[in-house]
Amino acid sequence: MESSRTYHWRLFVFLLIMTIALAMASSRMWPAPPLDMKFSYTLEEGINHLDSLGSEGVAQCLTALGADMVYPLLYASCFGLCLWLLATSCRLEDWWELLWVLPCIGAILDWGENIFLYRVLNQWPRVDRESLWWAGHFFTPAKWTTAGISLLVIVVLLICLGARKLAKR
């Protein structure tokens, strides 16, 4: 069992490195900080952002958005595995092991956000106001809320694991 656990931790480290590398590489693809890096944005902020990019910037964003479709898969795998490993290491109730689903929900929300942003970018300079509204008011805040909850649970599980290790001494 220990060799399996070591393998899973090594896989987590690999996924973490890949997630960070992809985040760094994709950040260079965007002509300006993307809208989805904010917690939320208004329809006017979204329209002003697109207007400031111009047609060349919007085309660049379409390319970057295509690459951004891989990122949710990586971070959901990375943080899902982390949550599962921590929950099983803490030897908590079985339902805690299902916490790996949180980053998967975040990935689904991120993909939804990307699809709506793709619709907006693909129709620019005509603005698909409804798609921009859904991206800025639902998918982006829901994605970041899920990511925040996932990170909070990781911190709680790390504290739990640390407390158990200290109690054994």
mmCIF file of C-alpha atoms in Angstrom:
data_model
loop_
_atom_site.group_PDB
_atom_site.id
_atom_site.type_symbol
_atom_site.label_atom_id
_atom_site.label_comp_id
_atom_site.label_asym_id
_atom_site.label_seq_id
_atom_site.Cartn_x
_atom_site.Cartn_y
_atom_site.Cartn_z
ATOM 1 C CA MET A 1 0.000 0.000 0.000
ATOM 2 C CA GLU A 2 2.852 2.395 0.772
ATOM 3 C CA SER A 3 4.265 2.060 -2.735
ATOM 4 C CA SER A 4 0.836 2.899 -4.168
ATOM 5 C CA ARG A 5 0.621 5.972 -1.909
ATOM 6 C CA THR A 6 4.129 7.056 -2.957
ATOM 7 C CA TYR A 7 3.127 6.675 -6.600
ATOM 8 C CA HIS A 8 0.027 8.825 -6.050
ATOM 9 C CA TRP A 9 2.044 11.570 -4.318
ATOM 10 C CA ARG A 10 4.570 11.521 -7.157
ATOM 11 C CA LEU A 11 1.718 11.751 -9.645
ATOM 12 C CA PHE A 12 0.340 14.724 -7.689
ATOM 13 C CA VAL A 13 3.729 16.493 -7.819
ATOM 14 C CA PHE A 14 3.948 15.843 -11.568
ATOM 15 C CA LEU A 15 0.419 17.180 -12.128
ATOM 16 C CA LEU A 16 1.177 20.228 -9.982
ATOM 17 C CA ILE A 17 4.297 21.003 -12.014
ATOM 18 C CA MET A 18 2.351 20.565 -15.275
ATOM 19 C CA THR A 19 -0.482 22.783 -13.989
ATOM 20 C CA ILE A 20 1.940 25.545 -13.004
ATOM 21 C CA ALA A 21 3.855 25.243 -16.288
ATOM 22 C CA LEU A 22 0.659 25.432 -18.352
ATOM 23 C CA ALA A 23 -0.579 28.415 -16.323
ATOM 24 C CA MET A 24 2.698 30.242 -16.929
ATOM 25 C CA ALA A 25 2.751 29.384 -20.638
ATOM 26 C CA SER A 26 -0.876 30.281 -21.244
ATOM 27 C CA SER A 27 -0.560 33.584 -19.380
ATOM 28 C CA ARG A 28 1.847 34.696 -22.114
ATOM 29 C CA MET A 29 -0.691 33.894 -24.833
ATOM 30 C CA TRP A 30 -3.223 36.508 -23.735
ATOM 31 C CA PRO A 31 -2.837 40.042 -25.115
ATOM 32 C CA ALA A 32 -4.121 41.448 -21.790
ATOM 33 C CA PRO A 33 -5.114 39.849 -18.474
ATOM 34 C CA PRO A 34 -8.190 37.742 -19.304
ATOM 35 C CA LEU A 35 -11.583 38.592 -17.881
ATOM 36 C CA ASP A 36 -11.872 35.225 -16.184
ATOM 37 C CA MET A 37 -9.026 36.087 -13.815
ATOM 38 C CA LYS A 38 -11.387 38.476 -12.008
ATOM 39 C CA PHE A 39 -13.922 37.113 -9.523
ATOM 40 C CA SER A 40 -16.712 38.603 -11.628
ATOM 41 C CA TYR A 41 -17.255 41.429 -14.064
ATOM 42 C CA THR A 42 -20.140 43.494 -15.304
ATOM 43 C CA LEU A 43 -21.431 43.497 -18.825
ATOM 44 C CA GLU A 44 -19.952 46.972 -19.328
ATOM 45 C CA GLU A 45 -16.528 45.878 -18.047
ATOM 46 C CA GLY A 46 -16.591 42.944 -20.468
ATOM 47 C CA ILE A 47 -17.549 45.114 -23.438
ATOM 48 C CA ASN A 48 -14.913 47.743 -22.552
ATOM 49 C CA HIS A 49 -12.290 44.984 -22.228
ATOM 50 C CA LEU A 50 -13.125 43.596 -25.673
ATOM 51 C CA ASP A 51 -13.154 47.063 -27.213
ATOM 52 C CA SER A 52 -9.696 47.760 -25.775
ATOM 53 C CA LEU A 53 -8.324 44.559 -27.354
ATOM 54 C CA GLY A 54 -9.348 45.354 -30.910
ATOM 55 C CA SER A 55 -9.782 42.711 -33.604
ATOM 56 C CA GLU A 56 -6.178 41.469 -33.393
ATOM 57 C CA GLY A 57 -6.401 41.080 -29.598
ATOM 58 C CA VAL A 58 -9.737 39.282 -29.862
ATOM 59 C CA ALA A 59 -8.213 36.848 -32.391
ATOM 60 C CA GLN A 60 -5.320 36.246 -29.984
ATOM 61 C CA CYS A 61 -7.808 35.609 -27.170
ATOM 62 C CA LEU A 62 -9.600 32.991 -29.282
ATOM 63 C CA THR A 63 -6.307 31.114 -29.693
ATOM 64 C CA ALA A 64 -5.476 31.426 -25.997
ATOM 65 C CA LEU A 65 -8.975 30.274 -25.052
ATOM 66 C CA GLY A 66 -8.454 27.090 -27.061
ATOM 67 C CA ALA A 67 -5.328 26.326 -25.029
ATOM 68 C CA ASP A 68 -7.203 27.281 -21.858
ATOM 69 C CA MET A 69 -9.563 24.342 -22.404
ATOM 70 C CA VAL A 70 -6.774 21.956 -21.288
ATOM 71 C CA TYR A 71 -6.055 23.793 -18.036
ATOM 72 C CA PRO A 72 -9.251 22.753 -16.162
ATOM 73 C CA LEU A 73 -8.480 19.090 -16.842
ATOM 74 C CA LEU A 74 -5.011 19.475 -15.348
ATOM 75 C CA TYR A 75 -5.981 21.417 -12.250
ATOM 76 C CA ALA A 76 -9.015 19.208 -11.567
ATOM 77 C CA SER A 77 -6.763 16.143 -11.743
ATOM 78 C CA CYS A 78 -4.075 17.762 -9.608
ATOM 79 C CA PHE A 79 -6.256 19.187 -6.856
ATOM 80 C CA GLY A 80 -8.732 16.301 -6.953
ATOM 81 C CA LEU A 81 -5.881 13.870 -6.359
ATOM 82 C CA CYS A 82 -4.513 16.127 -3.604
ATOM 83 C CA LEU A 83 -7.884 16.213 -1.821
ATOM 84 C CA TRP A 84 -8.300 12.468 -2.117
ATOM 85 C CA LEU A 85 -4.771 11.783 -0.856
ATOM 86 C CA LEU A 86 -5.172 14.131 2.111
ATOM 87 C CA ALA A 87 -8.608 12.776 3.009
ATOM 88 C CA THR A 88 -7.385 9.186 2.915
ATOM 89 C CA SER A 89 -4.217 10.127 4.833
ATOM 90 C CA CYS A 90 -6.320 11.731 7.572
ATOM 91 C CA ARG A 91 -8.389 8.536 7.730
ATOM 92 C CA LEU A 92 -11.627 10.474 7.968
ATOM 93 C CA GLU A 93 -15.134 9.231 7.265
ATOM 94 C CA ASP A 94 -15.511 7.683 3.814
ATOM 95 C CA TRP A 95 -17.556 10.601 2.492
ATOM 96 C CA TRP A 96 -14.541 12.918 2.915
ATOM 97 C CA GLU A 97 -12.821 10.926 0.201
ATOM 98 C CA LEU A 98 -15.440 12.315 -2.205
ATOM 99 C CA LEU A 99 -13.981 15.804 -1.823
ATOM 100 C CA TRP A 100 -11.984 15.171 -4.999
ATOM 101 C CA VAL A 101 -15.222 16.072 -6.812
ATOM 102 C CA LEU A 102 -14.882 19.780 -5.845
ATOM 103 C CA PRO A 103 -12.126 20.593 -8.372
ATOM 104 C CA CYS A 104 -14.016 18.584 -10.989
ATOM 105 C CA ILE A 105 -17.041 20.840 -10.470
ATOM 106 C CA GLY A 106 -14.687 23.809 -10.805
ATOM 107 C CA ALA A 107 -13.365 22.403 -14.086
ATOM 108 C CA ILE A 108 -16.894 21.985 -15.458
ATOM 109 C CA LEU A 109 -17.665 25.590 -14.491
ATOM 110 C CA ASP A 110 -14.414 26.741 -16.111
ATOM 111 C CA TRP A 111 -15.291 24.923 -19.336
ATOM 112 C CA GLY A 112 -18.755 26.496 -19.263
ATOM 113 C CA GLU A 113 -17.168 29.906 -18.798
ATOM 114 C CA ASN A 114 -14.775 29.258 -21.700
ATOM 115 C CA ILE A 115 -17.616 28.175 -23.973
ATOM 116 C CA PHE A 116 -19.567 31.349 -23.252
ATOM 117 C CA LEU A 117 -16.450 33.489 -23.707
ATOM 118 C CA TYR A 118 -15.728 31.680 -26.990
ATOM 119 C CA ARG A 119 -19.223 32.588 -28.182
ATOM 120 C CA VAL A 120 -18.603 36.223 -27.253
ATOM 121 C CA LEU A 121 -15.156 36.398 -28.887
ATOM 122 C CA ASN A 122 -16.261 34.535 -31.996
ATOM 123 C CA GLN A 123 -19.062 37.055 -32.667
ATOM 124 C CA TRP A 124 -17.051 40.192 -31.901
ATOM 125 C CA PRO A 125 -17.473 43.116 -32.778
ATOM 126 C CA ARG A 126 -21.129 42.211 -32.335
ATOM 127 C CA VAL A 127 -21.453 41.576 -28.612
ATOM 128 C CA ASP A 128 -23.384 38.514 -27.476
ATOM 129 C CA ARG A 129 -24.622 40.245 -24.323
ATOM 130 C CA GLU A 130 -26.345 37.177 -22.911
ATOM 131 C CA SER A 131 -23.240 34.968 -23.186
ATOM 132 C CA LEU A 132 -21.063 37.697 -21.706
ATOM 133 C CA TRP A 133 -23.538 38.098 -18.836
ATOM 134 C CA TRP A 134 -23.527 34.339 -18.103
ATOM 135 C CA ALA A 135 -19.730 34.189 -18.180
ATOM 136 C CA GLY A 136 -19.265 37.220 -15.918
ATOM 137 C CA HIS A 137 -22.147 36.731 -13.496
ATOM 138 C CA PHE A 138 -22.444 32.967 -13.140
ATOM 139 C CA PHE A 139 -19.582 30.840 -14.441
ATOM 140 C CA THR A 140 -16.614 33.000 -13.391
ATOM 141 C CA PRO A 141 -17.779 33.634 -9.785
ATOM 142 C CA ALA A 142 -18.927 30.010 -9.393
ATOM 143 C CA LYS A 143 -15.556 28.747 -10.662
ATOM 144 C CA TRP A 144 -13.617 30.959 -8.245
ATOM 145 C CA THR A 145 -15.927 30.074 -5.339
ATOM 146 C CA THR A 146 -15.383 26.375 -6.003
ATOM 147 C CA ALA A 147 -11.616 26.922 -6.252
ATOM 148 C CA GLY A 148 -11.638 28.845 -2.962
ATOM 149 C CA ILE A 149 -13.610 26.118 -1.194
ATOM 150 C CA SER A 150 -11.229 23.475 -2.582
ATOM 151 C CA LEU A 151 -8.190 25.375 -1.279
ATOM 152 C CA LEU A 152 -9.857 25.922 2.095
ATOM 153 C CA VAL A 153 -10.588 22.191 2.385
ATOM 154 C CA ILE A 154 -6.954 21.419 1.472
ATOM 155 C CA VAL A 155 -5.793 23.720 4.286
ATOM 156 C CA VAL A 156 -8.235 22.108 6.756
ATOM 157 C CA LEU A 157 -7.063 18.621 5.740
ATOM 158 C CA LEU A 158 -3.400 19.663 6.087
ATOM 159 C CA ILE A 159 -4.132 20.958 9.589
ATOM 160 C CA CYS A 160 -5.964 17.723 10.402
ATOM 161 C CA LEU A 161 -3.069 15.645 9.093
ATOM 162 C CA GLY A 162 -0.556 17.748 11.023
ATOM 163 C CA ALA A 163 -2.603 17.431 14.224
ATOM 164 C CA ARG A 164 -2.778 13.657 13.823
ATOM 165 C CA LYS A 165 0.980 13.432 13.252
ATOM 166 C CA LEU A 166 1.647 15.562 16.341
ATOM 167 C CA ALA A 167 -0.794 13.486 18.423
ATOM 168 C CA LYS A 168 1.133 10.330 17.516
ATOM 169 C CA ARG A 169 4.327 11.766 19.017
#
